[in-house]
Amino acid sequence: MVMDHAAAAGSAATPDRLSNLPDCLLHYILSLSSMGARRLVQTSTLSRRWRHLWRTAPCLDVSPNEFQAAGGDELENWARFNNFAETLVQQHGTLGLDLLRMRVIEPPKNRDRRPTEPDGNRWVQRYLVRYSPAALDIHNRSPGAHVPLRPMSDDTTVLRRLTTLRLTGVMLCDGFERLLGAAGCPLLVHLELRDCLIGFDEVVMSPTLKTLVVDSSNMSMKQSPFRLARIVAPGLASLHLMLLRWQVDLWNFEMPSLVEATVQMKRVCYYNEFDLLCSLHNVTRLEISSFPPLDLVMEDYDDRDLPEFHNLTTLILDECDFTYDEPTLLEYFLQHAPNLEKLTLKNCELVPSSENMAERAMSMEISGKHSNLKFVEIKHPENDDDVCQLIEYLMRVSENLQKADIVMEDYGDRDLPEFHNLTTLILDECDFTYDEPTLLEYFLQHAPNLEKLTLKNCELVPSSENMAERAMSMEISGKHSNLKFVEIKHPENDDDVCQLIEYLMRVSENLQKADIVVLEGLEKPWYYAALAAQGCYR
């Protein structure tokens, strides 16, 4: 940018094209930069064009961290920030902000180790009253302390424009439920509470809320564990809930329109997991992580039944324990989610292979029930016998589930890309003995411009398998018109090499025998005459 004084001095600097943009675009650029409020004000020194631009910026990021000089006095830094915050709120003129982001910290103590003021973050309330933002993000940067947020007296009109609210590391004091509800935030759509303390135990009614994220949050220890806050959100579509080990109950939920939910439980004490499961019964996609055994969840609910999950089509169970008495969480969903189509099991504690799970399927009357179950993905770190037992069980549960639809890998829900630019491929010490597709077959399918292929010391598909037929079944026969040269280095088993050559000849009809070179193996010479007779040795 060109400074005014530079222009006055006849400087030959490059013209300042950025400053020629209209205010709306400059404001947009400033908002993308996530610039702190102090630096935003400092843009006024760039040129006359920028002198007052900051006053109408639609986004503000106010943080005491901008005044924490290295090795500086905490009280002096805090005083400087408060003076800045007071001046900013008086001189910044945009009343309806698109985004207000505030970083709060616990105020420093004075020389006598006493708080500098009873509520050191009163500036937060002044900003909320002043700006009435559409999106609000309050983040506490004080380690180990929750900065209290109190409702703005009885004024429920302060946040009437608010659609997105993100709170991190704060305590929502008594009375805050009125602000979160329909009276305080009639347009609220997205709510995130991360590492927060909930200081109220009343009902929060929000008919507009669509997305709720509750991550590592908990009730205040001052609240009674026998009286829980309740959130009523008839329009909520997405829920992400994570509870840590030490935490007690957070909320009771009423979410009749919920579509997808992710629930991660990291606690060892169980309180209302039963009620939580009941509140999720309408979802179509459900991901549950570290959920306790179902026996323990239902221990105090003998007189109640869990609901049917009629809408559930995708279920992901991660680090769940299936070793307890029946029914396990997996078996429950197989019994009560009749429209389940896709099932993913990640790092779960499986029923020991000593138990006949196929017989369990018969005894629980779920054998053959799941005609809709089409895909199963299993990720399990150990004990192949237990996994095989599980696969047999799932095959018994769904007669239409084919072995090809049971995938044991880490990324079953993602596809590898096309390699359109690949012309030279070298595969060294790779294993091609597994089920199709092997890595070689994948590249032959998805690298259409491959010209040169080198295979060194790879584990080949046994000669007992007809690889030429595999090329036909995978629809890659004759595809590689660009493949012009193949080099093979293999230490043993000539029959497998010849089988591979026949396969490659089928893959590329233009590939001539003279273009396939077999090098000498690592441990012994090839049978020169036999290979020369086939025209594939040099």
Coordinates of C-alpha atoms in Angstrom, one line a residue:
M1 CA 0.0 0.0 0.0
V2 CA 1.1 3.6 -0.7
M3 CA 1.3 6.0 2.2
D4 CA 0.0 9.5 1.7
H5 CA 3.4 11.0 2.6
A6 CA 5.1 8.8 0.0
A7 CA 2.7 10.0 -2.7
A8 CA 3.3 13.6 -1.7
A9 CA 7.0 13.1 -2.1
G10 CA 6.5 11.9 -5.6
S11 CA 7.4 8.4 -4.9
A12 CA 7.4 6.0 -7.9
A13 CA 5.9 3.2 -5.9
T14 CA 3.4 0.8 -7.4
P15 CA -0.2 2.2 -7.4
D16 CA -2.3 1.2 -4.5
R17 CA -5.0 -0.8 -6.3
L18 CA -6.3 -2.5 -3.1
S19 CA -7.5 0.8 -1.7
N20 CA -9.5 1.5 -4.8
L21 CA -11.8 -1.4 -3.9
P22 CA -15.2 -0.4 -2.4
D23 CA -15.7 -0.5 1.3
C24 CA -17.8 -3.8 1.2
L25 CA -14.9 -5.7 -0.4
L26 CA -12.3 -4.2 1.9
H27 CA -14.4 -5.2 4.9
Y28 CA -14.7 -8.7 3.5
I29 CA -10.9 -8.9 3.1
L30 CA -10.5 -7.8 6.7
S31 CA -13.0 -10.3 8.0
L32 CA -11.2 -13.1 6.2
S33 CA -7.9 -12.2 7.8
S34 CA -9.3 -12.8 11.4
M35 CA -7.4 -9.6 12.4
G36 CA -7.6 -8.6 16.0
A37 CA -9.3 -5.4 17.0
R38 CA -6.1 -3.7 17.9
R39 CA -4.5 -4.4 14.6
L40 CA -7.8 -3.5 12.8
V41 CA -7.6 0.0 14.4
Q42 CA -3.9 0.3 13.3
T43 CA -4.9 0.0 9.7
S44 CA -6.1 3.7 10.0
T45 CA -2.4 4.7 9.6
L46 CA -2.0 3.1 6.2
S47 CA -3.5 6.0 4.2
R48 CA -6.3 8.5 4.2
R49 CA -8.5 5.9 2.4
W50 CA -8.1 3.6 5.5
R51 CA -8.4 6.2 8.2
H52 CA -12.0 5.5 9.1
L53 CA -12.6 2.1 7.4
W54 CA -12.2 0.2 10.7
R55 CA -15.1 2.1 12.3
T56 CA -17.6 0.3 10.0
A57 CA -16.0 -3.2 9.9
P58 CA -18.8 -5.8 10.2
C59 CA -16.6 -8.2 12.2
L60 CA -14.7 -7.6 15.4
D61 CA -12.2 -9.8 17.2
V62 CA -11.5 -8.3 20.7
S63 CA -8.8 -10.0 22.8
P64 CA -6.7 -9.1 25.9
N65 CA -4.0 -11.2 24.4
E66 CA -3.1 -8.4 22.0
F67 CA -1.9 -6.4 25.1
Q68 CA 0.1 -9.2 26.8
A69 CA 3.6 -7.9 26.1
A70 CA 6.4 -10.4 26.7
G71 CA 7.5 -10.0 30.3
G72 CA 5.2 -7.1 30.9
D73 CA 3.3 -6.3 34.1
E74 CA -0.1 -8.1 34.1
L75 CA -1.9 -5.3 35.8
E76 CA -0.6 -2.7 33.4
N77 CA -1.5 -4.9 30.4
W78 CA -5.0 -5.4 31.8
A79 CA -5.5 -1.7 32.3
R80 CA -4.3 -0.9 28.8
F81 CA -6.7 -3.5 27.4
N82 CA -9.7 -2.1 29.4
N83 CA -8.9 1.4 28.2
F84 CA -8.7 0.2 24.6
A85 CA -12.0 -1.8 24.9
E86 CA -13.8 1.2 26.3
T87 CA -12.6 3.5 23.6
L88 CA -13.3 0.9 20.8
V89 CA -16.9 0.4 21.8
Q90 CA -17.4 4.2 21.8
Q91 CA -15.9 4.8 18.4
H92 CA -16.8 1.8 16.3
G93 CA -20.0 2.6 14.6
T94 CA -21.5 -0.6 13.3
L95 CA -24.4 -1.6 15.6
G96 CA -25.4 -4.9 14.0
L97 CA -22.2 -6.9 13.6
D98 CA -22.0 -10.0 11.3
L99 CA -19.5 -11.6 13.8
L100 CA -18.3 -10.6 17.2
R101 CA -15.4 -12.7 18.5
M102 CA -14.2 -12.1 22.1
R103 CA -11.3 -13.7 23.9
V104 CA -11.7 -13.5 27.6
I105 CA -9.2 -14.3 30.4
E106 CA -9.4 -14.4 34.2
P107 CA -8.5 -10.9 35.4
P108 CA -5.1 -10.6 37.2
K109 CA -4.9 -10.1 40.9
N110 CA -3.7 -6.9 42.5
R111 CA -0.6 -6.5 44.7
D112 CA -2.5 -8.1 47.7
R113 CA -3.5 -11.1 45.5
R114 CA -7.1 -10.0 45.4
P115 CA -9.2 -9.8 42.3
T116 CA -8.9 -6.4 40.6
E117 CA -12.7 -6.2 40.3
P118 CA -15.6 -8.5 41.2
D119 CA -16.4 -9.1 37.5
G120 CA -13.3 -8.4 35.4
N121 CA -15.1 -9.2 32.1
R122 CA -17.9 -6.7 32.3
W123 CA -16.8 -5.3 29.0
V124 CA -18.3 -8.5 27.4
Q125 CA -21.8 -7.5 28.4
R126 CA -21.2 -3.9 27.1
Y127 CA -20.2 -5.3 23.7
L128 CA -23.2 -7.6 23.5
V129 CA -25.6 -4.8 24.3
R130 CA -23.9 -2.4 21.9
Y131 CA -23.5 -4.7 18.8
S132 CA -26.2 -7.3 18.9
P133 CA -24.2 -9.7 16.6
A134 CA -25.5 -12.3 14.2
A135 CA -22.7 -14.7 15.1
L136 CA -21.0 -14.7 18.6
D137 CA -17.8 -16.5 19.6
I138 CA -16.6 -16.2 23.2
H139 CA -13.4 -18.2 24.0
N140 CA -11.8 -18.3 27.4
R141 CA -7.9 -18.4 27.3
S142 CA -7.3 -18.8 31.0
P143 CA -6.0 -22.4 31.8
G144 CA -7.9 -24.3 34.4
A145 CA -10.5 -21.6 35.1
H146 CA -14.0 -21.0 33.7
V147 CA -14.8 -17.3 33.2
P148 CA -18.4 -16.7 34.4
L149 CA -21.0 -15.3 31.9
R150 CA -24.0 -13.7 33.5
P151 CA -27.2 -12.8 31.7
M152 CA -27.7 -9.1 30.8
S153 CA -30.1 -8.1 33.6
D154 CA -33.6 -8.8 32.3
D155 CA -33.0 -7.6 28.8
T156 CA -33.9 -10.5 26.5
T157 CA -33.6 -8.4 23.3
V158 CA -29.8 -8.2 23.3
L159 CA -29.2 -11.2 21.1
R160 CA -32.3 -11.2 19.0
R161 CA -30.2 -11.3 15.8
L162 CA -28.1 -14.2 16.9
T163 CA -28.0 -17.3 14.7
T164 CA -24.7 -18.8 15.7
L165 CA -23.3 -19.0 19.2
R166 CA -19.9 -20.6 20.1
L167 CA -18.8 -20.7 23.8
T168 CA -15.5 -22.2 25.0
G169 CA -14.3 -22.4 28.6
V170 CA -17.0 -20.3 30.2
M171 CA -19.5 -20.8 33.0
L172 CA -23.1 -20.1 32.1
C173 CA -24.5 -18.7 35.3
D174 CA -28.0 -19.1 36.7
G175 CA -30.5 -17.3 34.5
F176 CA -28.6 -17.9 31.3
E177 CA -31.2 -20.4 30.1
R178 CA -33.6 -17.4 29.4
L179 CA -31.0 -16.0 27.1
L180 CA -30.4 -19.3 25.2
G181 CA -34.1 -19.9 24.8
A182 CA -36.6 -18.6 22.3
A183 CA -37.2 -15.3 24.2
G184 CA -33.5 -14.4 24.2
C185 CA -32.3 -15.9 20.8
P186 CA -35.4 -16.3 18.6
L187 CA -33.2 -17.0 15.5
L188 CA -30.6 -19.3 17.0
V189 CA -29.7 -22.1 14.6
H190 CA -26.2 -23.3 15.7
L191 CA -25.0 -23.7 19.3
E192 CA -21.6 -25.0 20.4
L193 CA -20.6 -25.4 24.1
R194 CA -17.0 -26.6 24.5
D195 CA -15.4 -27.2 28.0
C196 CA -18.2 -25.1 29.6
L197 CA -19.9 -25.3 33.0
I198 CA -23.7 -25.2 33.1
G199 CA -24.8 -23.2 36.1
F200 CA -28.6 -23.6 35.6
D201 CA -31.0 -26.5 35.9
E202 CA -34.0 -25.2 34.0
V203 CA -35.7 -25.9 30.6
V204 CA -34.1 -24.3 27.5
M205 CA -36.8 -24.1 24.8
S206 CA -35.4 -23.4 21.3
P207 CA -37.7 -24.1 18.3
T208 CA -35.2 -22.8 15.8
L209 CA -32.1 -24.7 16.8
K210 CA -30.8 -27.0 14.1
T211 CA -27.2 -28.0 15.2
L212 CA -26.0 -28.6 18.8
V213 CA -22.4 -29.4 19.8
V214 CA -21.7 -30.2 23.4
D215 CA -18.0 -31.1 23.8
S216 CA -16.5 -31.8 27.2
S217 CA -19.0 -29.7 29.0
N218 CA -20.7 -30.4 32.4
M219 CA -23.0 -29.2 35.1
S220 CA -21.6 -26.8 37.7
M221 CA -20.7 -28.7 40.9
K222 CA -23.1 -26.4 42.7
Q223 CA -26.0 -27.9 40.9
S224 CA -27.9 -30.9 42.2
P225 CA -27.2 -34.1 40.2
F226 CA -30.8 -35.1 40.7
R227 CA -32.2 -32.1 38.9
L228 CA -31.0 -31.8 35.3
A229 CA -31.3 -29.0 32.8
R230 CA -33.5 -30.0 29.9
I231 CA -33.2 -28.8 26.3
V232 CA -36.3 -28.9 24.1
A233 CA -35.4 -28.5 20.5
P234 CA -38.2 -29.7 18.2
G235 CA -36.3 -28.7 15.0
L236 CA -32.8 -30.0 16.0
A237 CA -31.3 -32.0 13.1
S238 CA -27.7 -32.7 14.2
L239 CA -26.2 -33.5 17.6
H240 CA -22.5 -33.9 18.6
L241 CA -22.1 -34.9 22.3
M242 CA -18.8 -35.7 24.1
L243 CA -18.6 -36.3 27.8
L244 CA -15.4 -36.9 29.7
R245 CA -14.7 -39.5 32.4
W246 CA -15.3 -37.3 35.5
Q247 CA -18.5 -35.7 34.3
V248 CA -22.0 -36.2 35.6
D249 CA -25.2 -35.6 33.6
L250 CA -25.5 -32.7 31.4
W251 CA -29.0 -32.4 30.0
N252 CA -32.1 -34.3 29.2
F253 CA -32.9 -34.0 25.5
E254 CA -36.2 -33.7 23.6
M255 CA -35.2 -33.8 19.9
P256 CA -38.0 -35.4 17.8
S257 CA -36.6 -34.3 14.5
L258 CA -33.0 -35.4 15.0
V259 CA -31.4 -36.8 11.8
E260 CA -27.8 -37.5 12.7
A261 CA -26.0 -37.8 16.0
T262 CA -22.4 -38.4 17.2
V263 CA -22.1 -39.5 20.8
Q264 CA -18.7 -40.1 22.5
M265 CA -18.7 -41.3 26.1
K266 CA -15.4 -41.1 28.1
R267 CA -16.8 -41.4 31.6
V268 CA -16.8 -44.4 33.9
C269 CA -20.0 -43.6 35.9
Y270 CA -23.3 -44.1 34.2
Y271 CA -26.3 -41.9 34.8
N272 CA -28.7 -41.2 32.0
E273 CA -27.3 -43.1 29.0
F274 CA -30.6 -44.9 28.8
D275 CA -32.6 -41.7 28.4
L276 CA -30.0 -40.5 25.9
L277 CA -30.5 -43.5 23.7
C278 CA -34.2 -43.0 23.8
S279 CA -33.8 -39.4 22.6
L280 CA -31.9 -40.6 19.5
H281 CA -34.5 -43.0 18.2
N282 CA -35.4 -40.9 15.1
V283 CA -31.9 -40.6 13.6
T284 CA -30.9 -42.0 10.2
R285 CA -27.1 -41.8 10.9
L286 CA -25.7 -42.6 14.4
E287 CA -22.1 -42.8 15.5
I288 CA -21.4 -44.0 19.1
S289 CA -18.0 -44.2 20.7
S290 CA -16.9 -45.8 24.0
F291 CA -20.5 -46.4 25.0
P292 CA -20.8 -48.6 28.1
P293 CA -22.2 -52.2 28.0
L294 CA -25.9 -52.3 27.4
D295 CA -26.4 -54.4 30.5
L296 CA -25.1 -51.6 32.7
V297 CA -27.1 -48.9 30.9
M298 CA -30.4 -50.8 31.4
E299 CA -29.6 -51.9 35.0
D300 CA -32.0 -49.4 36.7
Y301 CA -34.6 -49.4 33.9
D302 CA -36.1 -52.9 34.1
D303 CA -39.6 -51.5 33.7
R304 CA -38.8 -49.6 30.5
D305 CA -37.8 -50.7 27.0
L306 CA -35.5 -49.0 24.6
P307 CA -37.3 -47.7 21.5
E308 CA -37.2 -49.0 17.9
F309 CA -34.8 -47.2 15.5
H310 CA -37.0 -47.4 12.4
N311 CA -35.1 -44.6 10.5
L312 CA -31.6 -45.7 11.2
T313 CA -29.7 -46.6 8.0
T314 CA -26.0 -46.0 9.0
L315 CA -24.5 -47.1 12.3
I316 CA -20.9 -46.6 13.5
L317 CA -19.8 -48.2 16.7
D318 CA -16.3 -47.2 17.8
E319 CA -14.5 -48.7 20.9
C320 CA -17.6 -50.3 22.3
D321 CA -17.6 -53.4 24.5
F322 CA -19.5 -56.4 23.2
T323 CA -18.1 -58.9 25.7
Y324 CA -20.9 -58.6 28.3
D325 CA -24.0 -60.7 28.5
E326 CA -26.6 -60.5 25.7
P327 CA -27.9 -58.3 24.3
T328 CA -24.8 -56.3 23.4
L329 CA -25.3 -52.9 21.9
L330 CA -24.6 -54.4 18.4
E331 CA -27.2 -57.1 18.9
Y332 CA -29.7 -54.5 20.2
F333 CA -29.4 -52.4 17.0
L334 CA -29.6 -55.5 14.8
Q335 CA -32.8 -56.4 16.6
H336 CA -34.4 -52.9 16.7
A337 CA -33.1 -51.1 13.5
P338 CA -34.9 -53.0 10.7
N339 CA -33.8 -50.6 8.0
L340 CA -30.1 -50.6 8.8
E341 CA -28.0 -50.6 5.5
K342 CA -24.4 -49.8 6.5
L343 CA -22.6 -51.0 9.7
T344 CA -19.1 -50.0 10.8
L345 CA -17.3 -51.5 13.7
K346 CA -14.0 -49.9 14.8
N347 CA -11.8 -51.2 17.6
C348 CA -14.6 -52.8 19.5
E349 CA -14.2 -55.5 22.2
L350 CA -15.7 -58.5 20.5
V351 CA -17.5 -61.5 21.8
P352 CA -14.8 -64.3 22.3
S353 CA -14.6 -66.8 19.5
S354 CA -15.3 -69.5 22.0
E355 CA -19.0 -68.4 22.0
N356 CA -21.1 -69.5 19.0
M357 CA -22.4 -66.1 17.8
A358 CA -24.4 -67.8 15.0
E359 CA -26.4 -69.6 17.7
R360 CA -26.8 -66.4 19.6
A361 CA -28.4 -64.9 16.4
M362 CA -30.8 -67.8 16.3
S363 CA -31.7 -67.6 20.0
M364 CA -32.3 -63.8 19.7
E365 CA -34.6 -64.4 16.7
I366 CA -32.6 -62.1 14.4
S367 CA -31.3 -64.7 12.0
G368 CA -32.0 -63.6 8.4
K369 CA -33.9 -60.5 9.5
H370 CA -31.7 -57.9 7.9
S371 CA -32.5 -58.0 4.3
N372 CA -31.5 -54.3 4.0
L373 CA -28.0 -54.7 5.5
K374 CA -25.7 -54.3 2.4
F375 CA -22.3 -53.2 3.7
V376 CA -20.2 -54.0 6.8
E377 CA -16.8 -52.4 7.6
I378 CA -14.7 -53.9 10.4
K379 CA -11.5 -52.4 11.9
H380 CA -10.1 -54.7 14.5
P381 CA -6.4 -54.6 15.7
E382 CA -6.1 -58.3 16.8
N383 CA -7.5 -61.8 17.2
D384 CA -8.6 -62.8 13.7
D385 CA -10.6 -65.8 15.2
D386 CA -12.9 -63.4 16.9
V387 CA -13.3 -61.3 13.7
C388 CA -14.1 -64.5 11.7
Q389 CA -16.7 -65.4 14.3
L390 CA -18.2 -62.0 14.0
I391 CA -18.3 -62.2 10.2
E392 CA -20.1 -65.6 10.5
Y393 CA -22.5 -64.0 12.9
L394 CA -23.3 -61.1 10.5
M395 CA -23.7 -63.5 7.6
R396 CA -26.3 -65.4 9.6
V397 CA -28.0 -62.2 10.6
S398 CA -28.4 -61.1 7.0
E399 CA -28.8 -63.8 4.4
N400 CA -28.4 -61.2 1.6
L401 CA -25.0 -59.9 3.0
Q402 CA -22.3 -61.2 0.7
K403 CA -18.7 -61.7 1.8
A404 CA -17.6 -59.1 -0.8
D405 CA -19.7 -56.5 1.2
I406 CA -17.7 -57.1 4.4
V407 CA -14.6 -54.8 4.2
M408 CA -11.8 -54.9 6.8
E409 CA -9.9 -51.6 6.2
D410 CA -9.5 -48.2 7.7
Y411 CA -11.1 -46.1 4.9
G412 CA -14.0 -48.1 3.7
D413 CA -16.1 -44.9 3.2
R414 CA -13.5 -43.2 0.9
D415 CA -12.3 -43.8 -2.6
L416 CA -8.7 -43.5 -3.7
P417 CA -8.3 -40.9 -6.5
E418 CA -7.6 -41.4 -10.2
F419 CA -3.9 -41.2 -11.2
H420 CA -4.4 -39.5 -14.6
N421 CA -0.8 -38.2 -14.9
L422 CA 1.0 -41.4 -13.9
T423 CA 3.2 -42.7 -16.6
T424 CA 5.9 -44.7 -14.7
L425 CA 5.1 -47.0 -11.7
I426 CA 7.6 -49.0 -9.6
L427 CA 6.3 -51.4 -7.0
D428 CA 9.0 -52.9 -4.8
E429 CA 8.4 -55.7 -2.2
C430 CA 4.6 -55.2 -2.3
D431 CA 2.2 -58.0 -1.5
F432 CA -0.3 -59.0 -4.2
T433 CA -1.6 -62.2 -2.5
Y434 CA -4.6 -60.6 -0.9
D435 CA -8.1 -60.5 -2.3
E436 CA -8.8 -58.2 -5.2
P437 CA -8.2 -55.6 -5.9
T438 CA -4.4 -55.7 -5.2
L439 CA -2.3 -52.5 -5.4
L440 CA -1.2 -53.5 -8.9
E441 CA -4.8 -54.1 -10.1
Y442 CA -5.8 -50.8 -8.6
F443 CA -3.2 -48.8 -10.6
L444 CA -4.1 -50.7 -13.7
Q445 CA -7.7 -49.7 -13.2
H446 CA -7.1 -46.1 -12.2
A447 CA -3.9 -45.0 -14.1
P448 CA -5.1 -44.9 -17.7
N449 CA -1.9 -43.3 -19.0
L450 CA 0.6 -45.7 -17.5
E451 CA 3.5 -46.4 -19.9
K452 CA 6.2 -48.2 -17.9
L453 CA 5.7 -50.7 -15.0
T454 CA 8.4 -52.2 -12.8
L455 CA 7.7 -55.0 -10.3
K456 CA 10.6 -55.8 -7.9
N457 CA 10.5 -58.7 -5.4
C458 CA 6.7 -58.6 -5.0
E459 CA 4.6 -61.4 -3.5
L460 CA 2.6 -62.5 -6.5
V461 CA -0.9 -64.0 -6.8
P462 CA -0.4 -67.8 -6.7
S463 CA -0.3 -69.5 -10.1
S464 CA -3.3 -71.6 -9.1
E465 CA -5.5 -68.6 -9.6
N466 CA -6.4 -67.6 -13.2
M467 CA -5.3 -64.0 -13.3
A468 CA -6.4 -63.7 -16.9
E469 CA -9.9 -64.3 -15.6
R470 CA -9.4 -61.7 -12.9
A471 CA -8.6 -59.2 -15.6
M472 CA -11.9 -60.0 -17.3
S473 CA -13.9 -59.9 -14.0
M474 CA -12.4 -56.5 -13.1
E475 CA -13.1 -55.1 -16.6
I476 CA -9.6 -54.0 -17.3
S477 CA -8.8 -56.4 -20.1
G478 CA -7.3 -54.6 -23.1
K479 CA -7.6 -51.2 -21.4
H480 CA -4.0 -50.2 -21.3
S481 CA -3.1 -49.2 -24.8
N482 CA -0.5 -46.9 -23.4
L483 CA 1.4 -49.6 -21.4
K484 CA 4.6 -50.2 -23.5
F485 CA 7.2 -51.6 -21.1
V486 CA 7.1 -54.0 -18.1
E487 CA 10.1 -55.0 -16.1
I488 CA 9.8 -57.9 -13.5
K489 CA 12.4 -58.9 -10.9
H490 CA 11.2 -61.9 -8.9
P491 CA 13.5 -64.3 -6.9
E492 CA 11.6 -67.5 -7.2
N493 CA 8.5 -69.5 -8.5
D494 CA 8.7 -69.1 -12.2
D495 CA 5.1 -70.4 -12.7
D496 CA 3.8 -67.4 -10.8
V497 CA 5.8 -65.0 -13.0
C498 CA 4.5 -66.6 -16.2
Q499 CA 1.0 -66.4 -14.8
L500 CA 1.6 -62.7 -14.2
I501 CA 3.0 -62.2 -17.7
E502 CA -0.2 -63.8 -19.1
Y503 CA -2.3 -61.5 -17.0
L504 CA -0.4 -58.4 -18.2
M505 CA -0.7 -59.5 -21.8
R506 CA -4.5 -59.7 -21.3
V507 CA -4.5 -56.2 -19.6
S508 CA -2.8 -54.6 -22.6
E509 CA -3.4 -56.1 -26.0
N510 CA -0.7 -53.9 -27.5
L511 CA 1.9 -55.1 -25.0
Q512 CA 4.4 -57.4 -26.9
K513 CA 6.4 -60.2 -25.2
A514 CA 9.6 -58.4 -26.2
D515 CA 8.5 -55.5 -24.0
I516 CA 8.4 -57.7 -20.9
V517 CA 11.8 -58.0 -19.3
V518 CA 12.5 -60.5 -16.5
L519 CA 15.6 -59.8 -14.6
E520 CA 17.7 -62.3 -12.6
G521 CA 16.4 -63.1 -9.1
L522 CA 18.1 -62.3 -5.9
E523 CA 19.0 -65.8 -4.8
K524 CA 19.2 -68.1 -7.8
P525 CA 19.3 -67.8 -11.6
W526 CA 16.2 -68.2 -13.7
Y527 CA 15.7 -71.2 -15.9
Y528 CA 17.0 -69.4 -18.9
A529 CA 15.9 -71.8 -21.5
A530 CA 12.3 -72.1 -20.2
L531 CA 11.9 -68.4 -20.1
A532 CA 13.6 -67.8 -23.4
A533 CA 11.3 -70.2 -25.0
Q534 CA 8.4 -67.9 -23.9
G535 CA 10.3 -64.9 -25.2
C536 CA 10.3 -63.2 -21.8
Y537 CA 13.9 -63.4 -20.6
R538 CA 16.8 -61.0 -21.3

